[in-house]
Coordinates of C-alpha atoms in Angstrom, one line a residue:
X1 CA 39.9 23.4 -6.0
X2 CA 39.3 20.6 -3.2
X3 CA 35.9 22.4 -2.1
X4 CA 35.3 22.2 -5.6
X5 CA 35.8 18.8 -6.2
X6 CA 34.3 17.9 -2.6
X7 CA 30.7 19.4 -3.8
X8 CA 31.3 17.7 -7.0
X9 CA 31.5 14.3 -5.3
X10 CA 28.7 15.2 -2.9
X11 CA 26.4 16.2 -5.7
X12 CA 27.0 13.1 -7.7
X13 CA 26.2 10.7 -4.1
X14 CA 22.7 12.3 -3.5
X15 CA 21.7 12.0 -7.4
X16 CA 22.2 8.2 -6.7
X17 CA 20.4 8.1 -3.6
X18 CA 17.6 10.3 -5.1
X19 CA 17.2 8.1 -7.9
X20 CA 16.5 4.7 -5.8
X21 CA 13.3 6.5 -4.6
X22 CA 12.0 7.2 -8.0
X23 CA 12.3 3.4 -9.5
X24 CA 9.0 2.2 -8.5
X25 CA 7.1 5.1 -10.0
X26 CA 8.6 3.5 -13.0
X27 CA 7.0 0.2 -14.5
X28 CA 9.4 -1.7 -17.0
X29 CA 8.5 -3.7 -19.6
X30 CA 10.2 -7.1 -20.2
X31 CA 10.5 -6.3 -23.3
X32 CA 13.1 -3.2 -22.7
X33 CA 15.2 -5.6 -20.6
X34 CA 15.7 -7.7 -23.6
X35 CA 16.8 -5.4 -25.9
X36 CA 20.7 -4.8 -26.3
X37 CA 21.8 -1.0 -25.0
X38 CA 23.6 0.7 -27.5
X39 CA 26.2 3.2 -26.9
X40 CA 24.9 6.7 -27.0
X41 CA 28.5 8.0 -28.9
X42 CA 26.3 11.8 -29.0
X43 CA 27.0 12.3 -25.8
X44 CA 30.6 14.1 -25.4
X45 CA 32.3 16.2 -23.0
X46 CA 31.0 19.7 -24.1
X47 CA 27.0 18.5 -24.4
X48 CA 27.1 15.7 -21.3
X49 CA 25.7 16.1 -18.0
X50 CA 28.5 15.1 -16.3
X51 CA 32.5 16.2 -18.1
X52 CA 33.8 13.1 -16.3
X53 CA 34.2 9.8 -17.9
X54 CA 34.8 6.4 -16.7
X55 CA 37.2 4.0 -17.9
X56 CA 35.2 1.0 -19.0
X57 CA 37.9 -1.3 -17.8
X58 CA 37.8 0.3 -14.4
X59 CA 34.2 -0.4 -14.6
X60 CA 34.9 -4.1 -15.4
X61 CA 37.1 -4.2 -12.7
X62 CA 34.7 -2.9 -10.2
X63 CA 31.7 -5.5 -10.7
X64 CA 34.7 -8.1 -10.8
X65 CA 36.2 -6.9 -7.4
X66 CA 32.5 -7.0 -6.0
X67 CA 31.6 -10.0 -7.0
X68 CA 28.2 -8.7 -8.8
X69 CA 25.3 -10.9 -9.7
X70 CA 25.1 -10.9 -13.2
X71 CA 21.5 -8.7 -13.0
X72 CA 23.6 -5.8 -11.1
X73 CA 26.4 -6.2 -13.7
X74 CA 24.1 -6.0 -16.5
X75 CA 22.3 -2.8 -14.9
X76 CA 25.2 -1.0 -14.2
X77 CA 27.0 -1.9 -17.8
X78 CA 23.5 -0.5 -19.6
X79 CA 23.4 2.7 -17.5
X80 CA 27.2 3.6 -18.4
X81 CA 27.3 2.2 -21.8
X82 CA 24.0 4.7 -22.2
X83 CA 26.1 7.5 -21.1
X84 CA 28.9 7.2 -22.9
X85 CA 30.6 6.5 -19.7
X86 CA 30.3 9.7 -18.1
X87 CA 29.7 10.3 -14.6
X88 CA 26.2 10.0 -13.0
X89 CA 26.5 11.5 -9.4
X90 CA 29.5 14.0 -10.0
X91 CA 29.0 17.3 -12.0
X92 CA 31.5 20.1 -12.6
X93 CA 30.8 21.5 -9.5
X94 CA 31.0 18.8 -6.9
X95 CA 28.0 16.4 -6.2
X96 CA 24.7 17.3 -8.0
X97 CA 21.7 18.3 -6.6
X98 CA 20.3 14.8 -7.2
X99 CA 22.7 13.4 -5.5
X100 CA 22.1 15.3 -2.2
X101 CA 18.6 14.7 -2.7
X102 CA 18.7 10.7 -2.9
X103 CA 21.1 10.3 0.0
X104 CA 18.3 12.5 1.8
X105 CA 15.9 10.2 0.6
X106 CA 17.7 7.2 1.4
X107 CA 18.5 8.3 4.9
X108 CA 14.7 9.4 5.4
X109 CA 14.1 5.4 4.8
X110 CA 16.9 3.6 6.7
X111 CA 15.1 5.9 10.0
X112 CA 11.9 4.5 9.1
X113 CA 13.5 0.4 8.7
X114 CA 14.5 -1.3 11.5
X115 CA 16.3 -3.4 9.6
X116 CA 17.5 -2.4 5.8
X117 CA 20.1 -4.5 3.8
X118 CA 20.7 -1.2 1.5
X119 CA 22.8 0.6 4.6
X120 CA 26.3 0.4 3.4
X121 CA 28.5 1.9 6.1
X122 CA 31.3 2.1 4.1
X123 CA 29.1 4.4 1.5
X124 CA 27.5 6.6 4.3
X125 CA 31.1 6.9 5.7
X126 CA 32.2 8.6 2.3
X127 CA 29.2 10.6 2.0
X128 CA 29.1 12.2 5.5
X129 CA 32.8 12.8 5.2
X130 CA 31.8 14.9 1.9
X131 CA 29.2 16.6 2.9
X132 CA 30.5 17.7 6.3
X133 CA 34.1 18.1 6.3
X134 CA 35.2 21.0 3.6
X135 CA 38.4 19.6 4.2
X136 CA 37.8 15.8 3.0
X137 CA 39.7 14.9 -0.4
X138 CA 39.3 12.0 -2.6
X139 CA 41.6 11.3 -5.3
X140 CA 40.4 10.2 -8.9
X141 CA 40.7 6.7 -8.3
X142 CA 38.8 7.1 -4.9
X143 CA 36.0 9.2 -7.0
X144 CA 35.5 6.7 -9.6
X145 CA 35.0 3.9 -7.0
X146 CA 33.0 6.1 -4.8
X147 CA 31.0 6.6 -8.1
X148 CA 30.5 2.9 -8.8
X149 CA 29.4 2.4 -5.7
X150 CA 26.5 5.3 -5.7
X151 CA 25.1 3.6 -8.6
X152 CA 25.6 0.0 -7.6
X153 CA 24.0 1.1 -4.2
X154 CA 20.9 2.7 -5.9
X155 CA 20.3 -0.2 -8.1
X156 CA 20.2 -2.4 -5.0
X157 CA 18.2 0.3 -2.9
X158 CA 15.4 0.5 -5.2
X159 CA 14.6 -3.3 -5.3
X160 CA 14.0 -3.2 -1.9
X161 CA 12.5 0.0 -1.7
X162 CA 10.0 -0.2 -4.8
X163 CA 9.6 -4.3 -5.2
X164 CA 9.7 -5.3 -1.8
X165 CA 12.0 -8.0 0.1
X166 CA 8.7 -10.3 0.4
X167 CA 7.2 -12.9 -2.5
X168 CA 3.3 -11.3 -2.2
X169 CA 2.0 -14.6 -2.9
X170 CA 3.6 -16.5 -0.1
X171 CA 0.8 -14.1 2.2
X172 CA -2.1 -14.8 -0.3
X173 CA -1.7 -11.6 -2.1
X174 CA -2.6 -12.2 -5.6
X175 CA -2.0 -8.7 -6.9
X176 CA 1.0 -9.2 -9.8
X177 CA 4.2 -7.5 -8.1
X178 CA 5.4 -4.6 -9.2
X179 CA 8.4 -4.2 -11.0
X180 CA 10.8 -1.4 -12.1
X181 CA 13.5 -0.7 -14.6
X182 CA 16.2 0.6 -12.4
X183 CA 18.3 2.0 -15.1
X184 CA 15.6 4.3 -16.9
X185 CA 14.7 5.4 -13.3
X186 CA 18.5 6.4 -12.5
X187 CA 18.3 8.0 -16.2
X188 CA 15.3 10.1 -15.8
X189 CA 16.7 11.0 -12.3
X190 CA 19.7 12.8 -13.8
X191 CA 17.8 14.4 -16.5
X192 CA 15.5 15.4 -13.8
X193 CA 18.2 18.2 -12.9
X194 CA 17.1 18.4 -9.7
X195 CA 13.9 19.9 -10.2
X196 CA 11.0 18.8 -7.7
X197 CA 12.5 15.8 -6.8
X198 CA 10.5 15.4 -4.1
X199 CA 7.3 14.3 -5.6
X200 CA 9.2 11.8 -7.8
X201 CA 9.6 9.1 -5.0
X202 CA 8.4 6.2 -7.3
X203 CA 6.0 4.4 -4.9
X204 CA 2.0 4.4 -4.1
X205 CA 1.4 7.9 -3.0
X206 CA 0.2 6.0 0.5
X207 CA 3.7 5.2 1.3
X208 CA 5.4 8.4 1.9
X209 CA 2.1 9.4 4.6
X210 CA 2.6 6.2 5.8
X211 CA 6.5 6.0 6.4
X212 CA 6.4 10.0 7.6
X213 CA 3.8 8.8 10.8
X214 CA 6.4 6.4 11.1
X215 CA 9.7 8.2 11.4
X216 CA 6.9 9.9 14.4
X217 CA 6.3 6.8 16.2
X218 CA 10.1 6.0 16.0
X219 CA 10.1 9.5 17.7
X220 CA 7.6 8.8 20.2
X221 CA 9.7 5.4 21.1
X222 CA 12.4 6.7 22.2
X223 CA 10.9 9.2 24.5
X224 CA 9.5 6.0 26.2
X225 CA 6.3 5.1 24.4
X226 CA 3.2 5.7 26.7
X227 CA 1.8 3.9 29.4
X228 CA -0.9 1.6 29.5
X229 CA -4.5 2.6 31.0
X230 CA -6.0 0.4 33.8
X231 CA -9.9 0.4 33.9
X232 CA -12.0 -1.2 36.6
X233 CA -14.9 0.5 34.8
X234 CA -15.6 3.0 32.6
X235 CA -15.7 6.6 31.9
X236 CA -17.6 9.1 30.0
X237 CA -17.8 12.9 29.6
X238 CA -18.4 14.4 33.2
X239 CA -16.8 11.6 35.4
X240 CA -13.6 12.6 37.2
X241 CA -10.6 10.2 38.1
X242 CA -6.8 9.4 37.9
X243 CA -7.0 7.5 35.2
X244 CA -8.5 10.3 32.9
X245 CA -5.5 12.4 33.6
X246 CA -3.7 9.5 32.4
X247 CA -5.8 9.4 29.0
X248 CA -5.1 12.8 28.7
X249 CA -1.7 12.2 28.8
X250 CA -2.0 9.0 26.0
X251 CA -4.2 10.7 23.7
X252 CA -1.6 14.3 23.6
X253 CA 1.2 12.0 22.5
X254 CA -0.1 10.8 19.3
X255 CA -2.0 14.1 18.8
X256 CA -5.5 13.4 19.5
X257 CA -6.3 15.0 22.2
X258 CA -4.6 18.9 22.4
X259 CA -6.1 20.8 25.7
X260 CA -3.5 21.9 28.5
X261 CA -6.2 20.4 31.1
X262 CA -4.7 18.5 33.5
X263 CA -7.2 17.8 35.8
X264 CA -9.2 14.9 36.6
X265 CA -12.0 16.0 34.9
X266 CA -13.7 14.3 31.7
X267 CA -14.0 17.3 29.5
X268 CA -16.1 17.4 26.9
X269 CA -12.9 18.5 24.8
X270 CA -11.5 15.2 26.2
X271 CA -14.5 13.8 24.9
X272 CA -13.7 15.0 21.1
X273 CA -10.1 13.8 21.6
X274 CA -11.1 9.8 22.5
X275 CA -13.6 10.0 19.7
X276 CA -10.9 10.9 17.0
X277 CA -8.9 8.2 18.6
X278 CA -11.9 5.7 18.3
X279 CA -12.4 6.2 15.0
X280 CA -9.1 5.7 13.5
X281 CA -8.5 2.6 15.2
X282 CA -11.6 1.5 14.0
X283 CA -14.0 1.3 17.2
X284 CA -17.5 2.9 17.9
X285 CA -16.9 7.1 18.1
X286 CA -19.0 6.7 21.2
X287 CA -16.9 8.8 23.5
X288 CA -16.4 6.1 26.0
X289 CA -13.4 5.0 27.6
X290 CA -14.3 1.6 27.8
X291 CA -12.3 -1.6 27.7
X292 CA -12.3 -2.1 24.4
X293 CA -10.8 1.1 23.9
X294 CA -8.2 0.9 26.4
X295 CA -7.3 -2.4 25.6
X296 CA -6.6 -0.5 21.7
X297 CA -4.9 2.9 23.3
X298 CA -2.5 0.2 25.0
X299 CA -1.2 -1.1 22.1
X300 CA 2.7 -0.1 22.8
X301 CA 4.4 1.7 20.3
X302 CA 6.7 -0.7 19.3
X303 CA 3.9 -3.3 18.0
X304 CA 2.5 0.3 16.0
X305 CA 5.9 0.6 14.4
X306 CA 5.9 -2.8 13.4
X307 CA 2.2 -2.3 12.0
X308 CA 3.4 0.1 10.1
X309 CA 6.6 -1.6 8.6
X310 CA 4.5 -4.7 7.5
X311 CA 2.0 -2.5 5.9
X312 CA 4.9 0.0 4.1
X313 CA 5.8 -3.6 2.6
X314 CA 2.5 -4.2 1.4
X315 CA 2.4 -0.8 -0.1
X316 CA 5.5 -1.5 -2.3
X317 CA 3.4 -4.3 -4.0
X318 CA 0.9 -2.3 -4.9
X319 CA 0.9 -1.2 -8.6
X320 CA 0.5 2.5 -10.0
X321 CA -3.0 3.9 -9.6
X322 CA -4.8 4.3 -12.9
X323 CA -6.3 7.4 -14.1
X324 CA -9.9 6.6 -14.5
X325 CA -12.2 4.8 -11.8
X326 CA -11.1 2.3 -10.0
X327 CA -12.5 0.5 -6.4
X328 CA -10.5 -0.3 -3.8
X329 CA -11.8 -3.1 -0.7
X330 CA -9.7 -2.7 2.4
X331 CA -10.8 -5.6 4.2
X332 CA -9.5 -4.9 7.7
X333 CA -11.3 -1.8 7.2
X334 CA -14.4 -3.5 6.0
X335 CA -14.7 -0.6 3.6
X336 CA -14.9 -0.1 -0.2
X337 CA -13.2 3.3 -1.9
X338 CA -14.1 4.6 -5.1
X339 CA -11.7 6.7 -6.8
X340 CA -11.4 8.4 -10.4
X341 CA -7.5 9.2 -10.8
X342 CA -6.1 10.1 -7.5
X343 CA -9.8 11.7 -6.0
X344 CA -12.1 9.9 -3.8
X345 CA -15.5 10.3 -4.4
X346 CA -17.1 8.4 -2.0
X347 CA -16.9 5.2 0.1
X348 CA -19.2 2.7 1.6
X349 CA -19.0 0.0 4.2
X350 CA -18.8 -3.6 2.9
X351 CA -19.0 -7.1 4.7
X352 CA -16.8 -9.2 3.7
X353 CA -15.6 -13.0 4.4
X354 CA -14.9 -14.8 8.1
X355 CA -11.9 -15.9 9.1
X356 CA -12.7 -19.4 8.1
X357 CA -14.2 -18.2 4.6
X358 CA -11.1 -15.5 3.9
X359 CA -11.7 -12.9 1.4
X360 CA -9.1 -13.2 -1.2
X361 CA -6.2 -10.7 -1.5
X362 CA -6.6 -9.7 -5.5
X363 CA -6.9 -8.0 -8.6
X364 CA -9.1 -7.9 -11.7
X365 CA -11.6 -5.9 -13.3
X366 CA -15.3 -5.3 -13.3
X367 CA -17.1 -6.4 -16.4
X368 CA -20.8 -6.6 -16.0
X369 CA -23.3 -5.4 -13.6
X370 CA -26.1 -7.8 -13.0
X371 CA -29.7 -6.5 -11.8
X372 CA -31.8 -8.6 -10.0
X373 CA -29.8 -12.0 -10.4
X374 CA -29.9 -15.5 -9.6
X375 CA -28.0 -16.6 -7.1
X376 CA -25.3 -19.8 -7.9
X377 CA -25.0 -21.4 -4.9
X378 CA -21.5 -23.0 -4.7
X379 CA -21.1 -27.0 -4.4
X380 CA -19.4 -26.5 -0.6
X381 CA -22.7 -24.6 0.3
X382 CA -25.0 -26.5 -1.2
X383 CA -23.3 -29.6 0.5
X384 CA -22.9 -27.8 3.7
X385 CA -25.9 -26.2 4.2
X386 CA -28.2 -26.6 2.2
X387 CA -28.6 -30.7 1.4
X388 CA -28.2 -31.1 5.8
X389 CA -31.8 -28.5 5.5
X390 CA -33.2 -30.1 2.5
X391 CA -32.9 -33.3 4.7
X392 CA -34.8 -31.6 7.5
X393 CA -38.0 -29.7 5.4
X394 CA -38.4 -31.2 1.9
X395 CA -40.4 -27.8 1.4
X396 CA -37.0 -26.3 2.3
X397 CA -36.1 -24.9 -1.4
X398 CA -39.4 -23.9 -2.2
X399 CA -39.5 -21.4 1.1
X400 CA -36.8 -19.9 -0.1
X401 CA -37.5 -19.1 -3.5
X402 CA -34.7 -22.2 -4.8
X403 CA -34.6 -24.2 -7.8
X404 CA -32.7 -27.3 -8.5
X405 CA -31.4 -26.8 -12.2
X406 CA -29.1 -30.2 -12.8
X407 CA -26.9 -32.6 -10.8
X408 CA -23.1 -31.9 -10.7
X409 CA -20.1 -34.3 -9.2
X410 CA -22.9 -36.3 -7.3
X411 CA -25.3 -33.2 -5.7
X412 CA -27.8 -31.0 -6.9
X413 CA -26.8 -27.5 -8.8
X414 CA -29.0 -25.4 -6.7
X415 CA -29.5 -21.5 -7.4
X416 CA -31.9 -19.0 -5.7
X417 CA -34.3 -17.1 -7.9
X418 CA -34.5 -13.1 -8.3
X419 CA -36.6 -11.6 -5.5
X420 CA -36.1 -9.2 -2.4
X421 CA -34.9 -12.0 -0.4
X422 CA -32.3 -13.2 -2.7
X423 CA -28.9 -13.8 -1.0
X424 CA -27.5 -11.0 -3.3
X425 CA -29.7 -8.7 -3.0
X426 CA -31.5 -6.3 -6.0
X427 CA -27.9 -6.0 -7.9
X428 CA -24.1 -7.9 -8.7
X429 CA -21.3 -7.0 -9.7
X430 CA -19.0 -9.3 -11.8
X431 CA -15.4 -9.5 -12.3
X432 CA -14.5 -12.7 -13.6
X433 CA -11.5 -14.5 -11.8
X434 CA -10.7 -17.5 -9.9
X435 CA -11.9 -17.2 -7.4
X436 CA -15.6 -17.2 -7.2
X437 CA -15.7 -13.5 -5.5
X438 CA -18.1 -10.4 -6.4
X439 CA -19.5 -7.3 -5.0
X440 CA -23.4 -7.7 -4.4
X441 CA -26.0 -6.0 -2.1
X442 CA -27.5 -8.4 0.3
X443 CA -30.9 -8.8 2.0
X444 CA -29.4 -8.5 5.7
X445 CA -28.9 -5.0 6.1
X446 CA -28.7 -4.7 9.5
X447 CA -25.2 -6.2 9.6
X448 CA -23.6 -2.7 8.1
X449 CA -24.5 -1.6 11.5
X450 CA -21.8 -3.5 12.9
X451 CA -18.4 -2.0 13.2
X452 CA -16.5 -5.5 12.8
X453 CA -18.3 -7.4 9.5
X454 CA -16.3 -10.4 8.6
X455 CA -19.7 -12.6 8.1
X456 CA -19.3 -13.9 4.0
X457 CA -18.3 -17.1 2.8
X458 CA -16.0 -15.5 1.2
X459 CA -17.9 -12.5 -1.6
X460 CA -18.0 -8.7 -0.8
X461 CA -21.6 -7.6 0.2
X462 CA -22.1 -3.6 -0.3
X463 CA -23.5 -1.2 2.1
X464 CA -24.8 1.3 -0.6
X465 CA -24.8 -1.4 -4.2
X466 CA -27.3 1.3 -6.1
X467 CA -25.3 4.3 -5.2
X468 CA -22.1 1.9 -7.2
X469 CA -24.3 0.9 -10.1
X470 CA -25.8 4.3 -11.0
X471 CA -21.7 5.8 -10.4
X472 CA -20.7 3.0 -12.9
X473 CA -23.4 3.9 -15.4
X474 CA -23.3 7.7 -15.0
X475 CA -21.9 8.4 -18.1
X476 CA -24.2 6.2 -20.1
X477 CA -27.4 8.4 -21.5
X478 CA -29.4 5.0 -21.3
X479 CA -29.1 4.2 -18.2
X480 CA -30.9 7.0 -15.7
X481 CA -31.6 6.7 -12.5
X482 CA -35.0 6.3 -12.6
X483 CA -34.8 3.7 -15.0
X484 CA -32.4 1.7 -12.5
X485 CA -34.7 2.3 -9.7
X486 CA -37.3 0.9 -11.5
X487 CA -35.0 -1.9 -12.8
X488 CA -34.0 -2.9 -9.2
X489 CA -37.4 -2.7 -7.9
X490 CA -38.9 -5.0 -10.7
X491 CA -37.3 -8.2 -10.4
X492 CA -36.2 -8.8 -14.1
X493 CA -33.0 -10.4 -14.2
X494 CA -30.6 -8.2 -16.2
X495 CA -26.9 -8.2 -17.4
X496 CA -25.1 -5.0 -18.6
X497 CA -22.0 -4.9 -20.1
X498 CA -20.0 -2.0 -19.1
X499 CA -18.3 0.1 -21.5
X500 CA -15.1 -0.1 -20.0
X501 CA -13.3 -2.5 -17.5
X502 CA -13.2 -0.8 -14.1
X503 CA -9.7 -1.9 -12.1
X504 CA -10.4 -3.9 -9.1
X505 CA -8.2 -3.6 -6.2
X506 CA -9.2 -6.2 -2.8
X507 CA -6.8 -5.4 -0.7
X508 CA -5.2 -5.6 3.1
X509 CA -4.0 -3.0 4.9
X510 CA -4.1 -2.3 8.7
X511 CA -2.4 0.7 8.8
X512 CA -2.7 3.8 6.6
X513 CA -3.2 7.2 6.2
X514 CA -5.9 9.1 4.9
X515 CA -5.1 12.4 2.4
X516 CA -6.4 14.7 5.8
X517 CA -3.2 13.1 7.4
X518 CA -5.1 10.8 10.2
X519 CA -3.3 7.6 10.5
X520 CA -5.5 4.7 10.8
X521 CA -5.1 1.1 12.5
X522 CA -7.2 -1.8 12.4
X523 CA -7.5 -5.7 13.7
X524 CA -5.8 -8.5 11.6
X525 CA -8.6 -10.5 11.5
X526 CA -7.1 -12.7 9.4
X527 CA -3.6 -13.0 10.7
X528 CA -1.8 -12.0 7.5
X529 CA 0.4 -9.2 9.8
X530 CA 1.2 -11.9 12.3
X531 CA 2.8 -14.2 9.7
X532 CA 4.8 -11.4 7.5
X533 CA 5.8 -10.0 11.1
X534 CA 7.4 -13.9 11.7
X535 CA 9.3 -12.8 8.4
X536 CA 10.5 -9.6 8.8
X537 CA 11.7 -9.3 12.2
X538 CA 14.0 -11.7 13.9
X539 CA 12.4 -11.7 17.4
X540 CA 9.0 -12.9 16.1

């Protein structure tokens, strides 16, 4: 009968934990909040999920005794009251199957956080004592409690978990935060039965690659990390040395390199190895140890971790992926995805602004597609750069295909006509916001050769802007390729309203991982990791 009871109170623990990790998948409506829960009086002892009730003063008392804010009160009064009062996290059998699987899940994320305010020692006590000791009791009273506090715990585990612990827009990320409704997650949980739960970890499918490389690297740490590589010049297939049994060594521990050579000897396997290396961490695939590259392979591991942490953060922000198309600019990555649901089908390098001319982190939605357009030049250009040249050749706008169309605020409105020397190029794409930021293709095409292309005021120039427009227009009979060829060549300036919005994601992520599994780093070239690192860990 204690064994019995004993699974019965383990079950009910994981179902709680499981439960937090399904709440961001979940996107509430304000509206829902608002609305007064009504008791579900259907739900009895012979057709409820759980045959154990809980005394609605005992409840009282609980969020009483813990001081609750009235948010967690209110969540934890809805979700009972919805029940009918009966138990969440206990079944007749013991602890249910969701239970065990959200205290899995929990766990799996306090080893991936250095530092989590959902640990509750006195809760992970309990629940270790359940699940490991056949021989640990608790009486009603210390079931009921231990109950309260599942549920209490997941509603406070899956703000931080699927909402984040950081206001986006204090880093300049103007993509609307997501948010949950914890109670209809912990609901769907338990009606879940236990079935799959895996996959229903309520966050951007990103976060669980991202946070498994991590529990790797936490791995990796405590072994002792690596040791740095010390070039005083360097090394390509063929060479021998030390120090290339020493990059042997660095690139077997994070899996890039996996001969049993351990000679001095620059293999061409070796070779193969540092290239994979090079290209996730976002250097030339030359096959060179160089400095450049050892100065990246001698990153330690602990500033990786952190990398990794800031971006998981980053990754609760983002919102649920749509269904159609979609694009997606990574600007560290200086690379734009385009996705239809959760496929990729293809991806093209983009330049985007400098560190004094930031891209904006945002969202929005792209409208129109513009062939062969004028070019606005903004007032901060025009005053900039353009009056300072005016000044110097009075033929200067002329030259460069420029017209001066009015006088705004005290200087000229300046735009630059169509033509193959425009400053964007044969083709734009517009999604209106705030911010003064498009995609468009650009005359200078012999920056996409670069592997570091931070050289925009501020808009998004595309390495391949035709390949986007006929994507975006492939389902529209009118609009065939050969009719946007000759379109782009002609110089006729043309708007096109697209049939439907297309979700715009810029984005900023330095670490990810890509579907093949490769995890990927990159520069913070605008020092958005440095300042949420200040903010998430104490020693920065």
């Amino acid at each position: 009968m204690r064994r019995n009871f004993y699974h019965y109170i383990i079950q009910i623990t994981l179902i709680a934990l499981v439960i937090l990790m399904i709440a961001s998948c979940l996107n509430s409506s304000s509206k829902k909040n608002t609305l007064p829960v009504i008791r579900d009086t259907t739900i009895t002892q012979i057709n409820a999920y759980s045959p154990l009730e809980i005394d609605s003063l005992k409840l009282e008392g609980y969020i009483l005794k813990n001081d609750l804010k009235p948010s967690m009160a209110k969540e934890m009064r809805d979700f009972y009251k919805n029940r009918n009062y009966h138990f969440a996290w206990f079944g007749q059998d013991g602890l249910t199957e969701q239970a065990r699987a959200f205290y899995n899940l929990h766990n799996t994320y306090i080893k991936a956080n250095i530092d989590t305010s959902t640990y509750d020692k006195q809760l992970h006590t309990t629940m270790e004592e359940l699940l490991n000791d056949d021989s640990f009791f608790l009486t009603p009273q210390e079931a009921t409690q231990t109950e309260l506090h599942l549920t209490q715990h997941f509603f406070k585990y899956t703000k931080e978990v699927y909402e984040g612990t950081i206001d986006p827009s204090q880093l300049q990320w103007h993509i609307p935060k997501k948010k949950i409704d914890a109670v209809a997650l912990l609901d769907s949980l338990i009606a879940r039965n236990g079935n799959k739960l895996e996959n229903w970890e309520p966050v951007n499918r990103f976060y669980p690659l991202l946070r498994n490389k991590l529990i790797t690297y936490y791995e990796i740490d405590k072994k002792g990390g690596w040791d740095s590589i010390h070039l005083n010049k360097a090394y390509k297939a063929g060479d021998s040395g030390k120090v290339i049994l020493n990059l042997k060594k660095r690139l077997s521990i994070t899996g890039d390199y996996v001969g049993e050579d351990t000679s001095f000897e620059f293999t061409q396997q070796l070779e193969t190895g540092l290239q994979h290396a090079q290209d996730r961490l976002g250097l030339n695939p030359d096959g060179v140890l160089g400095f450049q590259t050892a100065k990246e392979l001698n990153v330690s591991v602990k500033d990786r971790i952190e990398q990794m942490l800031v971006n998981m953060e980053r990754l609760k922000w983002m919102p649920n992926e749509s269904s159609g198309t979609r694009l997606v600019a990574n600007i560290p990555e200086f690379t734009l995805h385009v996705f239809n649901g959760d496929q990729q089908q293809f991806s093209m390098k983009i330049v985007v602004g400098t560190v004094a001319h930031n891209t904006v982190i945002f969202t929005d939605s792209l409208e129109y597609i513009v062939f062969n357009p004028y070019w606005n030049i903004p007032q901060s250009i025009v005053k900039n750069e353009i009056l300072p040249a005016m000044r110097r050749d009075k033929n200067y706008l002329r030259k460069n295909n420029m017209e001066q169309t009015g006088v705004r605020n005290g200087f000229p409105v300046i735009r630059q006509r169509p033509g193959a020397f425009n400053a964007l190029g044969r083709v734009k794409f517009i999604f209106p916001n705030n911010y003064s930021i498009y995609f468009h293709d650009t005359p200078a095409k012999n920056l996409f050769n670069l592997k570091d292309r931070a050289f925009s005021h501020g808009c998004i120039r595309l390495g391949q802007p035709e390949r986007l427009a006929k994507y975006l227009l492939r389902n529209n009979p009118e609009w065939t390729d050969a009719k946007i060829n000759n379109l782009m060549q002609g110089g006729k300036n043309t708007w096109v309203k697209l049939d439907q919005k297309i979700p715009i994601y810029i984005v900023y992520f330095t670490a990810w991982v890509t579907k093949d599994g490769t995890l990927n780093f990159r520069n913070d070239i605008y020092g958005h990791d440095a300042k949420m690192e200040k903010m998430m860990f104490k020693d920065k």
